[in-house]
Coordinates of C-alpha atoms in Angstrom, one line a residue:
M16 CA 29.3 -41.1 31.8
Q17 CA 27.6 -44.6 31.5
I18 CA 24.1 -45.6 31.9
N19 CA 24.9 -48.1 34.8
V20 CA 26.8 -45.4 36.6
L21 CA 23.9 -42.9 36.1
N22 CA 21.3 -45.7 37.5
R23 CA 23.7 -46.2 40.6
A24 CA 24.0 -42.3 41.0
V25 CA 20.1 -41.9 41.0
E26 CA 19.8 -44.6 43.5
D27 CA 22.4 -43.1 45.8
A28 CA 20.7 -39.5 45.5
L29 CA 17.4 -40.9 46.7
Y30 CA 18.8 -43.4 49.4
L31 CA 17.2 -41.8 52.6
P32 CA 19.5 -43.4 55.2
N33 CA 22.3 -41.6 53.6
P34 CA 21.4 -39.7 50.4
D35 CA 24.5 -38.7 48.3
R36 CA 23.9 -36.9 45.0
L37 CA 27.6 -35.9 44.3
K38 CA 28.0 -38.5 41.5
L39 CA 24.7 -37.5 40.0
L40 CA 25.8 -33.8 40.1
E41 CA 29.1 -34.8 38.4
I42 CA 27.1 -36.4 35.5
Y43 CA 24.7 -33.5 35.4
T44 CA 27.7 -31.1 35.1
N45 CA 29.1 -33.0 32.2
T46 CA 25.7 -33.2 30.6
W47 CA 25.2 -29.4 30.9
K48 CA 28.1 -28.9 28.7
D49 CA 26.8 -31.0 25.8
S50 CA 26.4 -28.7 22.7
Q51 CA 22.7 -29.6 22.1
V52 CA 21.9 -28.9 25.8
I53 CA 23.6 -25.5 25.7
S54 CA 21.7 -24.6 22.6
E55 CA 18.4 -25.6 23.8
H56 CA 19.0 -23.9 27.2
E57 CA 19.9 -20.7 25.6
K58 CA 16.8 -20.9 23.5
A59 CA 14.6 -21.5 26.5
E60 CA 16.4 -18.9 28.5
A61 CA 15.8 -16.3 25.6
F62 CA 12.2 -17.0 25.5
L63 CA 11.9 -16.4 29.2
I64 CA 14.1 -13.5 30.1
T65 CA 12.7 -11.4 27.1
E66 CA 9.1 -12.0 27.9
P67 CA 7.5 -8.8 29.1
F68 CA 6.0 -8.9 32.8
E69 CA 4.3 -6.5 35.1
V70 CA 3.4 -6.3 38.9
G71 CA 0.0 -5.1 40.0
K72 CA -2.8 -5.5 42.5
Q73 CA -3.8 -9.2 43.2
G74 CA -6.8 -9.8 40.9
G75 CA -6.5 -6.5 39.3
D76 CA -5.7 -5.6 35.7
T77 CA -3.6 -2.4 36.2
E78 CA 0.1 -2.4 36.2
D79 CA 1.9 -0.7 39.0
K80 CA 4.9 0.7 37.3
K81 CA 6.8 1.6 40.3
R82 CA 6.7 -2.0 41.7
T83 CA 7.4 -3.4 38.2
N84 CA 10.6 -1.4 38.1
L85 CA 11.8 -3.2 41.3
F86 CA 12.2 -6.2 39.1
K87 CA 13.8 -4.8 36.0
R88 CA 17.2 -5.4 37.7
P89 CA 20.0 -7.9 36.7
W90 CA 19.4 -9.9 39.9
F91 CA 15.8 -10.6 38.7
T92 CA 17.1 -11.8 35.3
H93 CA 19.4 -14.2 37.1
F94 CA 16.5 -15.4 39.2
L95 CA 14.4 -16.2 36.2
T96 CA 17.0 -18.5 34.8
M97 CA 17.5 -20.1 38.2
A98 CA 13.7 -20.7 38.5
M99 CA 13.7 -22.3 34.9
D100 CA 16.7 -24.5 35.9
L101 CA 14.8 -25.9 38.7
E102 CA 13.1 -27.9 35.9
F103 CA 16.4 -29.4 34.8
W104 CA 18.4 -29.6 38.0
G105 CA 15.7 -30.4 40.5
Y106 CA 16.2 -29.0 44.1
Q107 CA 18.5 -26.0 44.5
L108 CA 19.1 -23.4 46.9
V109 CA 19.2 -19.7 45.8
E110 CA 21.3 -17.4 47.9
F111 CA 20.5 -13.7 47.8
Q112 CA 23.5 -11.3 47.9
E113 CA 23.7 -7.9 49.7
Q114 CA 21.2 -5.1 49.4
D115 CA 22.0 -1.6 48.4
E116 CA 21.2 1.6 50.2
K117 CA 17.5 1.4 48.9
G118 CA 17.1 -2.1 50.2
E119 CA 17.2 -3.7 46.8
F120 CA 19.1 -6.8 46.2
I121 CA 22.2 -6.6 43.9
D122 CA 22.5 -10.1 42.8
V123 CA 21.5 -13.8 43.5
K124 CA 23.4 -16.9 43.0
I125 CA 22.9 -20.7 43.2
F126 CA 24.4 -22.0 46.4
P127 CA 27.0 -24.6 45.3
R128 CA 25.0 -27.8 45.0
E129 CA 27.8 -30.1 46.2
H130 CA 27.6 -28.4 49.7
V131 CA 23.9 -28.8 50.1
R132 CA 22.1 -32.0 51.5
P133 CA 18.5 -31.3 50.6
F134 CA 16.8 -34.1 52.5
E135 CA 18.6 -33.1 55.6
K136 CA 18.5 -29.3 54.8
L137 CA 22.2 -29.0 55.7
I138 CA 25.0 -26.9 54.4
V139 CA 28.3 -28.9 54.6
I140 CA 32.0 -27.6 54.5
N141 CA 33.2 -30.6 52.5
P142 CA 31.0 -32.3 50.0
Y143 CA 31.3 -35.8 51.7
D144 CA 30.5 -34.5 55.1
R145 CA 27.3 -35.9 56.8
E146 CA 27.2 -33.2 59.4
G147 CA 26.8 -29.5 58.7
V148 CA 24.8 -26.2 59.4
S149 CA 21.2 -26.7 59.3
Y150 CA 19.1 -24.1 57.4
E151 CA 15.7 -25.5 58.1
G152 CA 13.3 -22.9 59.5
V153 CA 15.9 -20.1 59.2
E154 CA 16.4 -19.8 55.3
T155 CA 15.2 -16.1 55.4
D156 CA 17.7 -15.3 58.1
F157 CA 20.5 -16.8 56.0
F158 CA 19.0 -15.0 52.9
L159 CA 18.3 -18.4 51.3
L160 CA 15.4 -19.4 49.2
P161 CA 15.0 -23.2 48.6
L162 CA 13.4 -24.0 45.3
G163 CA 11.8 -27.5 44.6
E164 CA 11.6 -30.5 46.5
P165 CA 14.5 -32.8 47.5
E166 CA 13.2 -36.0 45.7
N167 CA 12.9 -34.0 42.5
L168 CA 16.1 -34.9 40.4
G169 CA 15.1 -32.9 37.5
K170 CA 14.9 -33.5 33.8
L171 CA 18.7 -33.8 33.5
E172 CA 18.2 -37.4 34.6
S173 CA 16.6 -38.3 31.4
I174 CA 18.6 -35.9 29.4
S175 CA 21.9 -37.5 30.6
R176 CA 20.8 -40.8 29.3
E177 CA 20.4 -39.2 25.8
V178 CA 23.8 -37.5 26.2
I179 CA 25.5 -40.9 27.2
W180 CA 23.9 -42.7 24.2
K181 CA 24.9 -39.8 21.9
T182 CA 28.5 -40.0 23.2
F183 CA 28.7 -43.6 22.6
A184 CA 27.3 -43.3 19.2
R185 CA 29.8 -40.6 18.3
S186 CA 32.5 -42.6 19.8
D187 CA 31.5 -45.6 17.6
W188 CA 31.3 -43.3 14.7
S189 CA 34.8 -42.1 15.2
E190 CA 36.1 -45.6 15.6
Y191 CA 34.4 -46.7 12.5
N192 CA 35.9 -43.9 10.6
E193 CA 39.3 -44.6 12.0
R194 CA 39.0 -48.2 11.0
F195 CA 37.2 -47.9 7.7
G196 CA 37.1 -44.3 6.8
K197 CA 40.3 -44.6 4.7
P198 CA 40.7 -47.1 1.8
F199 CA 42.6 -50.3 2.2
I200 CA 45.7 -50.3 0.0
T201 CA 47.1 -53.6 -1.4
Y202 CA 50.8 -53.3 -2.9
E203 CA 51.8 -56.4 -5.0
T204 CA 55.5 -56.8 -5.8
D205 CA 57.6 -59.9 -6.5
T206 CA 60.8 -58.6 -5.3
D207 CA 62.8 -60.5 -2.7
N208 CA 65.0 -57.4 -1.9
E209 CA 64.3 -56.4 1.8
A210 CA 65.2 -52.7 1.1
E211 CA 62.9 -52.6 -2.0
R212 CA 60.1 -54.3 0.0
K213 CA 60.6 -51.7 2.8
A214 CA 60.5 -48.8 0.4
A215 CA 57.4 -50.3 -1.2
L216 CA 55.6 -50.5 2.2
E217 CA 56.5 -46.9 3.0
M218 CA 55.2 -45.6 -0.2
A219 CA 51.9 -47.6 0.3
A220 CA 51.6 -46.1 3.8
N221 CA 52.0 -42.6 2.5
F222 CA 50.0 -43.1 -0.7
G223 CA 47.7 -40.1 -1.3
S224 CA 49.4 -37.8 1.3
D225 CA 52.6 -37.6 -0.9
L226 CA 50.2 -36.9 -4.0
V227 CA 52.5 -39.0 -6.1
G228 CA 53.7 -42.6 -6.3
V229 CA 56.0 -44.5 -8.7
I230 CA 55.6 -48.4 -9.3
S231 CA 57.3 -50.6 -11.8
S232 CA 55.4 -52.4 -14.6
N233 CA 55.5 -55.8 -12.8
E234 CA 54.0 -54.3 -9.6
K235 CA 50.3 -53.5 -8.7
L236 CA 48.7 -51.2 -6.4
T237 CA 45.1 -51.8 -5.5
V238 CA 42.9 -49.3 -3.6
T239 CA 39.7 -50.8 -1.9
P240 CA 37.2 -48.3 -0.4
V241 CA 35.6 -50.0 2.6
A242 CA 33.6 -47.4 4.3
S243 CA 29.8 -46.9 3.2
K244 CA 27.6 -43.9 3.8
E245 CA 24.9 -46.2 5.0
S246 CA 27.1 -47.6 7.7
S247 CA 28.3 -44.1 8.9
D248 CA 24.6 -42.8 8.7
N249 CA 23.6 -45.4 11.4
Y250 CA 25.8 -43.7 14.0
K251 CA 25.0 -40.2 12.7
G252 CA 21.2 -41.0 12.9
M253 CA 21.5 -42.3 16.4
A254 CA 23.2 -39.0 17.4
E255 CA 20.6 -36.9 15.8
F256 CA 17.8 -38.9 17.4
C257 CA 19.4 -38.1 20.8
D258 CA 19.5 -34.4 19.9
D259 CA 15.9 -34.6 19.0
Q260 CA 14.8 -36.1 22.4
I261 CA 16.9 -33.5 24.2
A262 CA 15.1 -30.8 22.2
K263 CA 11.7 -32.2 23.0
M264 CA 12.4 -32.5 26.7
M265 CA 13.9 -29.0 27.1
N266 CA 11.6 -27.0 24.7
G267 CA 8.9 -29.3 23.6
Q268 CA 10.2 -29.3 19.9
T269 CA 12.6 -31.3 17.7
D270 CA 15.0 -29.9 15.2
T271 CA 15.0 -26.5 17.1
G272 CA 18.8 -26.0 16.7
K273 CA 19.2 -27.1 13.0
N274 CA 19.3 -25.8 9.6
G275 CA 21.0 -22.5 10.3
A276 CA 19.1 -19.2 9.9
W277 CA 15.7 -20.9 9.2
S278 CA 15.3 -22.8 12.4
G279 CA 18.3 -21.6 14.5
T280 CA 19.2 -17.9 14.5
A281 CA 16.0 -16.8 13.0
E282 CA 13.9 -18.7 15.4
V283 CA 15.4 -16.6 18.2
H284 CA 14.1 -13.4 16.4
E285 CA 10.7 -15.0 15.7
R286 CA 10.1 -15.9 19.3
V287 CA 7.7 -18.7 18.8
L288 CA 5.7 -19.2 22.1
T289 CA 4.6 -22.7 22.4
E290 CA 2.1 -24.1 24.8
F291 CA 5.2 -25.9 26.3
T292 CA 6.7 -22.5 26.9
K293 CA 3.5 -21.1 28.4
A294 CA 3.4 -24.0 30.8
R295 CA 6.9 -23.2 31.9
M296 CA 6.1 -19.6 32.3
K297 CA 3.0 -20.4 34.5
R298 CA 5.2 -22.7 36.8
I299 CA 7.7 -19.9 37.3
Q300 CA 4.9 -17.1 37.7
D301 CA 3.4 -19.3 40.5
L302 CA 6.9 -19.8 42.1
I303 CA 7.5 -16.0 42.1
N304 CA 4.1 -15.2 43.5
Y305 CA 4.1 -17.9 46.2
K306 CA 7.9 -18.2 47.0
L307 CA 9.8 -15.3 46.0
F308 CA 7.2 -12.5 46.8
P309 CA 6.7 -13.6 50.6
F310 CA 10.6 -13.8 50.9
L311 CA 10.9 -10.3 49.5
I312 CA 8.2 -8.9 51.7
L313 CA 10.1 -10.1 54.7
K314 CA 13.2 -8.4 53.4
G315 CA 11.4 -5.0 53.1
Y316 CA 10.0 -5.0 49.6
P317 CA 6.5 -3.3 49.4
L318 CA 4.8 -6.2 47.6
K319 CA 2.0 -7.1 50.1
G320 CA -1.3 -7.4 48.1
Y321 CA 0.6 -7.4 44.8
E322 CA 1.3 -10.1 42.2
F323 CA 3.6 -10.8 39.2
R324 CA 2.1 -11.4 35.9
F325 CA 3.7 -12.3 32.5
Y326 CA 2.1 -10.7 29.5
G327 CA 2.1 -13.9 27.6
L328 CA -0.2 -15.5 30.3
K329 CA -2.6 -12.4 30.5
H330 CA -5.5 -11.5 28.2
K331 CA -5.1 -7.8 27.8
K332 CA -7.4 -5.7 25.7
E333 CA -5.2 -3.7 23.4
N334 CA -5.4 -0.7 21.1
T335 CA -8.4 1.0 22.4
I336 CA -8.8 4.8 22.1
D337 CA -8.0 6.7 25.3
N338 CA -10.9 8.2 27.2
K339 CA -9.7 11.8 26.6
S340 CA -12.5 14.1 25.5
Y341 CA -13.0 14.8 21.9
D342 CA -15.1 17.5 20.2
E343 CA -17.6 15.9 17.8
P344 CA -17.2 17.3 14.2
S345 CA -19.8 19.9 13.4
P346 CA -22.3 19.3 12.1
A347 CA -23.1 15.9 13.5
K348 CA -25.7 14.4 11.0
E349 CA -28.3 11.6 11.2
N350 CA -28.8 9.3 8.5
K351 CA -32.5 9.1 8.3
K352 CA -34.3 7.3 5.5
G353 CA -34.8 9.6 2.6
E354 CA -32.5 12.3 4.0
N355 CA -28.8 13.1 3.6
A356 CA -28.3 11.3 0.3
S357 CA -24.7 12.2 0.5
L358 CA -24.2 9.8 3.4
G359 CA -25.1 6.9 1.3
F360 CA -21.9 5.2 2.1
F361 CA -22.9 5.0 5.8
R362 CA -24.4 1.5 5.0
P363 CA -25.0 -1.5 7.3
C364 CA -22.5 -4.2 6.8
P365 CA -24.3 -7.6 7.2
E366 CA -21.1 -9.6 6.4
A367 CA -18.8 -7.8 8.9
I368 CA -19.0 -10.4 11.6
G369 CA -18.8 -13.2 9.2
F370 CA -15.7 -11.6 7.6
S371 CA -14.1 -11.1 11.0
G372 CA -14.7 -14.8 11.8
L373 CA -13.2 -15.7 8.4
I374 CA -9.9 -13.8 9.1
D375 CA -9.7 -15.0 12.7
G376 CA -10.1 -18.6 11.5
L377 CA -7.7 -18.2 8.8
Y378 CA -4.9 -16.6 10.8
T379 CA -5.2 -19.0 13.8
A380 CA -4.8 -22.2 11.6
S381 CA -1.4 -23.5 12.1
C382 CA 0.9 -26.4 12.4
G383 CA 0.2 -26.5 16.1
I384 CA 3.2 -24.6 17.5
C385 CA 2.2 -21.1 17.8
N386 CA -1.4 -20.8 16.5
G387 CA -0.3 -18.0 14.2
N388 CA 0.9 -15.7 17.1
G389 CA 4.4 -15.6 15.9
K390 CA 7.0 -13.8 18.0
T391 CA 6.2 -13.8 21.8
G392 CA 6.2 -10.3 23.7
F393 CA 6.1 -8.6 20.2
K394 CA 3.0 -6.4 19.9
I395 CA 1.8 -4.0 17.2
T396 CA -0.1 -0.9 18.7
F397 CA -2.0 1.6 16.7
P398 CA -1.4 5.1 18.2
G399 CA -4.3 6.7 19.9
K400 CA -3.8 10.0 18.2
L401 CA -3.7 8.4 14.7
Q402 CA -6.9 6.5 15.6
K403 CA -8.6 9.7 16.4
K404 CA -7.4 11.3 13.1
V405 CA -8.7 8.3 11.1
L406 CA -12.1 8.1 12.8
K407 CA -12.7 11.8 12.6
R408 CA -11.9 11.5 8.8
I409 CA -14.3 8.7 8.4
Y410 CA -17.0 10.4 10.6
E411 CA -16.7 13.6 8.4
Q412 CA -17.7 11.9 5.2
F413 CA -14.3 10.8 3.8
D414 CA -14.7 9.0 0.4
I415 CA -14.9 5.5 1.7
E416 CA -15.7 3.9 -1.6
G417 CA -13.4 5.9 -4.0
G418 CA -10.5 6.7 -1.7
I419 CA -7.8 5.0 0.4
D420 CA -7.1 6.5 3.9
P421 CA -3.5 7.5 3.9
D422 CA -2.8 6.9 7.5
L423 CA -4.3 3.3 7.6
F424 CA -2.4 2.6 4.5
S425 CA 1.0 3.9 5.8
F426 CA 0.6 2.1 9.1
T427 CA 0.1 -1.3 7.5
K428 CA 2.7 -0.9 4.8
E429 CA 5.5 0.3 7.0
E430 CA 5.0 -2.7 9.3
L431 CA 4.8 -5.2 6.3
D432 CA 8.0 -3.4 4.8
K433 CA 9.9 -3.8 8.1
A434 CA 8.9 -7.3 8.2
V435 CA 10.2 -8.3 4.7
E436 CA 13.5 -6.4 5.3
E437 CA 13.9 -8.5 8.5
G438 CA 13.2 -11.8 6.7
F439 CA 14.9 -11.0 3.2
G440 CA 17.7 -8.8 4.5
L441 CA 18.9 -5.5 3.0
P442 CA 20.8 -6.2 -0.3
K443 CA 22.7 -3.2 -1.7
W444 CA 21.7 -1.4 -4.8
G445 CA 22.9 -3.1 -7.8
D446 CA 22.5 -6.6 -6.3
P447 CA 19.8 -8.5 -8.2
N448 CA 18.1 -9.3 -4.9
Y449 CA 17.7 -5.4 -4.4
E450 CA 15.3 -5.2 -7.2
F451 CA 13.3 -8.3 -5.9
L452 CA 13.0 -6.7 -2.4
Q453 CA 11.5 -3.5 -4.0
E454 CA 9.0 -5.9 -5.8
L455 CA 8.1 -7.4 -2.4
K456 CA 7.5 -3.8 -1.1
Y457 CA 5.4 -2.8 -4.0
N458 CA 3.2 -5.8 -3.4
N459 CA 3.0 -5.0 0.2
A460 CA 1.5 -1.6 -1.0
V461 CA -1.2 -3.4 -3.1
F462 CA -2.1 -5.5 -0.1
A463 CA -2.0 -2.7 2.3
A464 CA -4.3 -0.5 0.0
F465 CA -6.8 -3.4 -0.3
K466 CA -6.8 -4.0 3.4
T467 CA -7.3 -0.3 4.2
H468 CA -10.3 -0.1 1.8
R469 CA -11.8 -3.0 3.6
Q470 CA -11.2 -1.7 7.0
Q471 CA -12.5 1.9 6.3
N472 CA -15.7 0.4 5.0
D473 CA -16.0 -1.9 8.0
L474 CA -15.7 1.3 10.2
A475 CA -18.1 3.3 8.1
A476 CA -20.7 0.6 8.6
L477 CA -20.6 1.4 12.4
L478 CA -21.6 5.0 11.9
I479 CA -25.2 4.0 12.0
D480 CA -26.9 2.5 15.0
D481 CA -29.6 -0.2 15.1
E482 CA -32.3 2.5 14.6
G483 CA -30.9 3.9 11.4
K484 CA -29.5 7.0 13.1
Q485 CA -25.8 8.2 12.9
R486 CA -24.1 7.5 16.2
P487 CA -22.6 10.3 18.2
F488 CA -18.9 10.4 17.7
S489 CA -18.1 9.1 21.2
D490 CA -20.4 6.0 20.4
F491 CA -18.7 5.5 17.2
Q492 CA -15.3 5.6 18.9
K493 CA -16.4 2.7 21.2
A494 CA -18.1 0.7 18.6
S495 CA -14.9 1.0 16.3
E496 CA -12.5 -0.4 19.0
S497 CA -12.9 -4.1 18.0
V498 CA -12.4 -3.3 14.3
I499 CA -9.4 -1.1 14.9
G500 CA -7.9 -3.5 17.3
S501 CA -8.4 -6.6 14.8
Y502 CA -7.1 -4.9 11.7
N503 CA -4.2 -2.9 13.3
S504 CA -3.0 -5.2 16.0
T505 CA -4.2 -8.8 16.0
W506 CA -4.4 -9.4 12.3
L507 CA -1.5 -7.1 11.4
K508 CA 0.6 -9.0 13.9
T509 CA 0.0 -12.2 12.1
E510 CA 0.6 -10.6 8.7
H511 CA 3.8 -9.1 10.0
D512 CA 5.1 -12.5 11.3
T513 CA 3.9 -14.2 8.0
A514 CA 5.8 -11.6 5.9
I515 CA 9.0 -12.3 7.9
K516 CA 8.7 -16.1 7.2
S517 CA 7.6 -15.7 3.6
A518 CA 10.4 -13.2 2.8
R519 CA 12.9 -15.6 4.6
T520 CA 11.6 -18.4 2.4
A521 CA 12.1 -16.2 -0.7
A522 CA 15.7 -15.4 0.4
R523 CA 16.5 -19.1 0.8
F524 CA 15.2 -20.0 -2.5
K525 CA 17.4 -17.3 -4.0
E526 CA 20.4 -18.8 -2.2
F527 CA 19.4 -22.3 -3.4
E528 CA 19.5 -21.1 -7.0
K529 CA 23.0 -19.8 -6.7
D530 CA 24.1 -23.3 -5.4
Q531 CA 22.0 -25.6 -7.6
D532 CA 25.0 -26.8 -9.6
L533 CA 26.2 -28.5 -6.3
Y534 CA 22.9 -29.1 -4.7
P535 CA 20.2 -29.4 -7.5
N536 CA 17.3 -30.6 -5.4
L537 CA 15.2 -29.6 -2.3
K538 CA 14.1 -31.8 0.6
W539 CA 11.1 -31.0 2.6
L540 CA 11.9 -31.5 6.3
K541 CA 9.4 -32.3 9.0
S542 CA 7.5 -29.7 11.0
R543 CA 9.0 -28.6 14.3
A544 CA 5.5 -28.1 15.8
V545 CA 4.2 -29.8 18.9
N546 CA 1.2 -31.1 17.0
P547 CA 2.2 -31.1 13.3
R548 CA -0.6 -30.8 10.7
D549 CA -1.6 -34.0 9.1
S550 CA -1.9 -32.5 5.6
H551 CA 1.8 -31.7 5.4
K552 CA 3.1 -35.1 6.7
P553 CA 3.0 -36.7 3.3
Y554 CA 5.6 -34.1 2.1
Y555 CA 8.1 -35.1 4.8
N556 CA 11.5 -36.2 3.3
N557 CA 10.2 -35.7 -0.2
V558 CA 13.1 -34.7 -2.5
R559 CA 12.3 -32.8 -5.7
S560 CA 14.1 -30.9 -8.2
L561 CA 14.7 -27.2 -7.4
L562 CA 13.3 -26.6 -10.9
D563 CA 10.2 -28.7 -10.3
S564 CA 7.0 -26.4 -10.8
W565 CA 5.5 -28.2 -7.6
W566 CA 7.4 -25.8 -5.5
K567 CA 5.3 -22.9 -6.9
T568 CA 2.3 -24.0 -5.0
H569 CA 4.0 -26.1 -2.3
Y570 CA 6.4 -24.5 0.2
P571 CA 7.0 -24.4 4.0
G572 CA 5.0 -21.4 5.2
C573 CA 2.0 -21.9 2.7
V574 CA -0.2 -22.1 5.7
Y575 CA -0.4 -19.5 8.5
G576 CA 1.9 -20.7 11.3
C577 CA 3.4 -23.5 9.3
Q578 CA 6.7 -24.7 10.9
C579 CA 8.0 -27.1 8.2
D580 CA 11.3 -26.5 6.6
I581 CA 13.3 -27.2 3.5
K582 CA 17.1 -27.6 2.7
N583 CA 19.0 -28.0 -0.6
T584 CA 20.5 -31.3 -1.2
D585 CA 22.3 -33.7 -3.7
E586 CA 20.1 -36.6 -2.7
P587 CA 18.3 -38.3 -5.4
V588 CA 14.9 -37.2 -6.4
T589 CA 12.0 -39.2 -4.7
H590 CA 9.1 -37.4 -6.1
R591 CA 8.3 -35.4 -9.2
G592 CA 5.7 -32.5 -9.7
D593 CA 2.2 -33.3 -9.1
T594 CA -0.8 -31.8 -11.1
P595 CA -0.6 -28.1 -10.2
V596 CA -3.1 -27.0 -7.5
N597 CA -6.4 -25.3 -8.7
F598 CA -6.7 -22.8 -5.9
L599 CA -10.1 -21.4 -6.8
S600 CA -11.7 -24.9 -6.8
R601 CA -9.8 -25.8 -3.6
E602 CA -8.8 -29.1 -5.3
T603 CA -6.3 -30.8 -2.9
T604 CA -4.7 -27.6 -2.0
Q605 CA -2.9 -27.3 1.4
A606 CA -2.3 -23.5 1.1
S607 CA -4.1 -20.8 3.1
P608 CA -5.9 -18.3 0.9
G609 CA -3.5 -15.5 0.1
L610 CA -0.4 -17.8 0.6
D611 CA -1.0 -20.1 -2.2
L612 CA 1.9 -19.2 -4.3
N613 CA 5.7 -19.2 -3.4
P614 CA 6.9 -15.6 -2.7
A615 CA 10.1 -16.5 -4.2
M616 CA 8.6 -16.9 -7.6
T617 CA 5.9 -14.2 -7.5
G618 CA 7.6 -11.5 -5.6
S619 CA 4.6 -11.1 -3.3
I620 CA 4.0 -12.1 0.2
F621 CA 0.2 -12.2 -0.2
T622 CA -1.7 -13.2 -3.4
E623 CA -4.9 -11.9 -4.9
H624 CA -6.8 -14.8 -3.1
H625 CA -6.5 -13.2 0.2
P626 CA -9.9 -12.3 1.7
Y627 CA -9.1 -8.7 1.9
I628 CA -9.1 -8.8 -2.0
Q629 CA -11.5 -11.7 -2.7
E630 CA -14.0 -10.3 -0.3
C631 CA -13.5 -6.7 -1.1
Y632 CA -16.2 -4.0 -1.2
P633 CA -17.4 -2.6 -4.5
G634 CA -15.1 -0.1 -5.9
A635 CA -12.0 -1.5 -4.3
H636 CA -10.0 -2.4 -7.4
K637 CA -10.4 1.1 -9.0
A638 CA -9.7 2.9 -5.6
V639 CA -6.5 1.0 -5.2
A640 CA -5.4 1.4 -8.7
N641 CA -6.0 5.1 -8.5
F642 CA -4.3 5.4 -5.2
L643 CA -1.2 3.6 -6.1
K644 CA -0.9 5.5 -9.3
N645 CA -0.9 8.8 -7.6
L646 CA 1.3 7.5 -4.8
M647 CA 4.0 6.6 -7.3
K648 CA 3.7 10.0 -9.1
K649 CA 4.2 11.6 -5.9
D650 CA 7.2 9.6 -5.1
G651 CA 8.6 10.2 -8.5
E652 CA 8.4 6.6 -9.6
K653 CA 7.3 5.1 -12.8
S654 CA 4.1 3.0 -12.8

């Protein structure tokens, strides 16, 4: 594992008169065991194998569930990983195992790489053989599927360089600690007695491990520390830099395996789909359609005319009401001018489009890693039966201005409560954090009530057509699809993901408070985004006291999609609190409306500055207050 050895191995692998990649494979195998490589590979694999997919007619938009189920098998999960590993290992040969009684494959494996000569398309008995069995032109007969091109050596060539540099840095780090990690001890004595000198030397050698030492008044023991944190940090910094480069090459991000629950385990749950990952999925999707499908068709799979699609690469219309018949409520009334004054709440909404654009723009603003989309493959669907129930209630003159639709409210609040439980955890009753979690949930109820009031009014505005007449119910259903989809799928998805991140931030601040006697300060860490926002870069590596009021208005996650991070530390303070942000004047604030205050200090995921509240319809505040008051009475709670 040396750079010069790697360079020679690359030359040997591409030497066409007699290509030999055995040494390169040996280096790759060692690289594959590196802890950072293992972590990043597991992350990439988790993103891929849990991404939903479907099989359908070529060029169509409808899933063929029967054919999709052909791939919901262990062998295909293995194949996805192999297809991804093509990116790292370069050319490889996939070997399909036996078929069951239905003709479906049971498993697939990578044919041992050291027994394959890619340029000659030979399988050799011994790795050093130059002659063997040719599989060129008969791959299908041998149940083999070649992936990649022979000259492609994969990313492991570059990743191996980082691993080698890191290994040397760690080796130098260990040698430094061995030489200078322990203090140098000088024992001064004026005795000429050899036995006494020998005893003194033994005591000095064991000094510290025996926990006790005795010297006479005319002797002197001097302890000189020689190691410095700055020196050891040089080696540590080199190792961390190499890990960052490995992370960037494997997943397009740095720091993806650091900082525990915030950017490690939690990130697996959050499923952040980056453009980097989308590109990987597109390459694999093409490989499946243009390499795997033709092979499977020859082996009897009924896939001719069909294609494979990842959901994450497909634009699907979601959460529309099904086309089943529905009887219009009777009587169906028109809202002509001067008639039916009771239908006064069926009013046009000239700001509806503008408000939709406001929320869309707000929620898609991000640090450049996920565009506010959060967990990949995770979707929120508003049930069709519930949609009909809500729309029928609005159509039949539900008190839009003075009431809160209970079903719309419950659907939103339940999703947000699940999100804060995932992010904050589930403390037991009696734990101080238990009360804090209840406070977060109560504020979820406030937010959900304001959102519901806004949504039901936007829906009511669609009851009247351009001619001032009340739409038939079927037309109202169609007109409401975009509003229902935005509020209860697209936007709620972002709110759900934000609630997870904000609740996790609150939980971390609570933990930091417990350890502030050891780690009194907090350090702002750089974003893990592919394209970090410029506005947060001045905060990178800022160290401030945990008690600094600056943290009330500045915290990782104060913008939708923010991927910055923090950690507690005993490093010295580098910055002190700035002038508090005046949110309403937008003075130098970097926070999104509704995320302008740290949830750890407010007990609220979303603040009153969220557009649902700031841009609410008349009567919203009174309607929300009455609704929550009645809700708490119903639940037997005190207001």
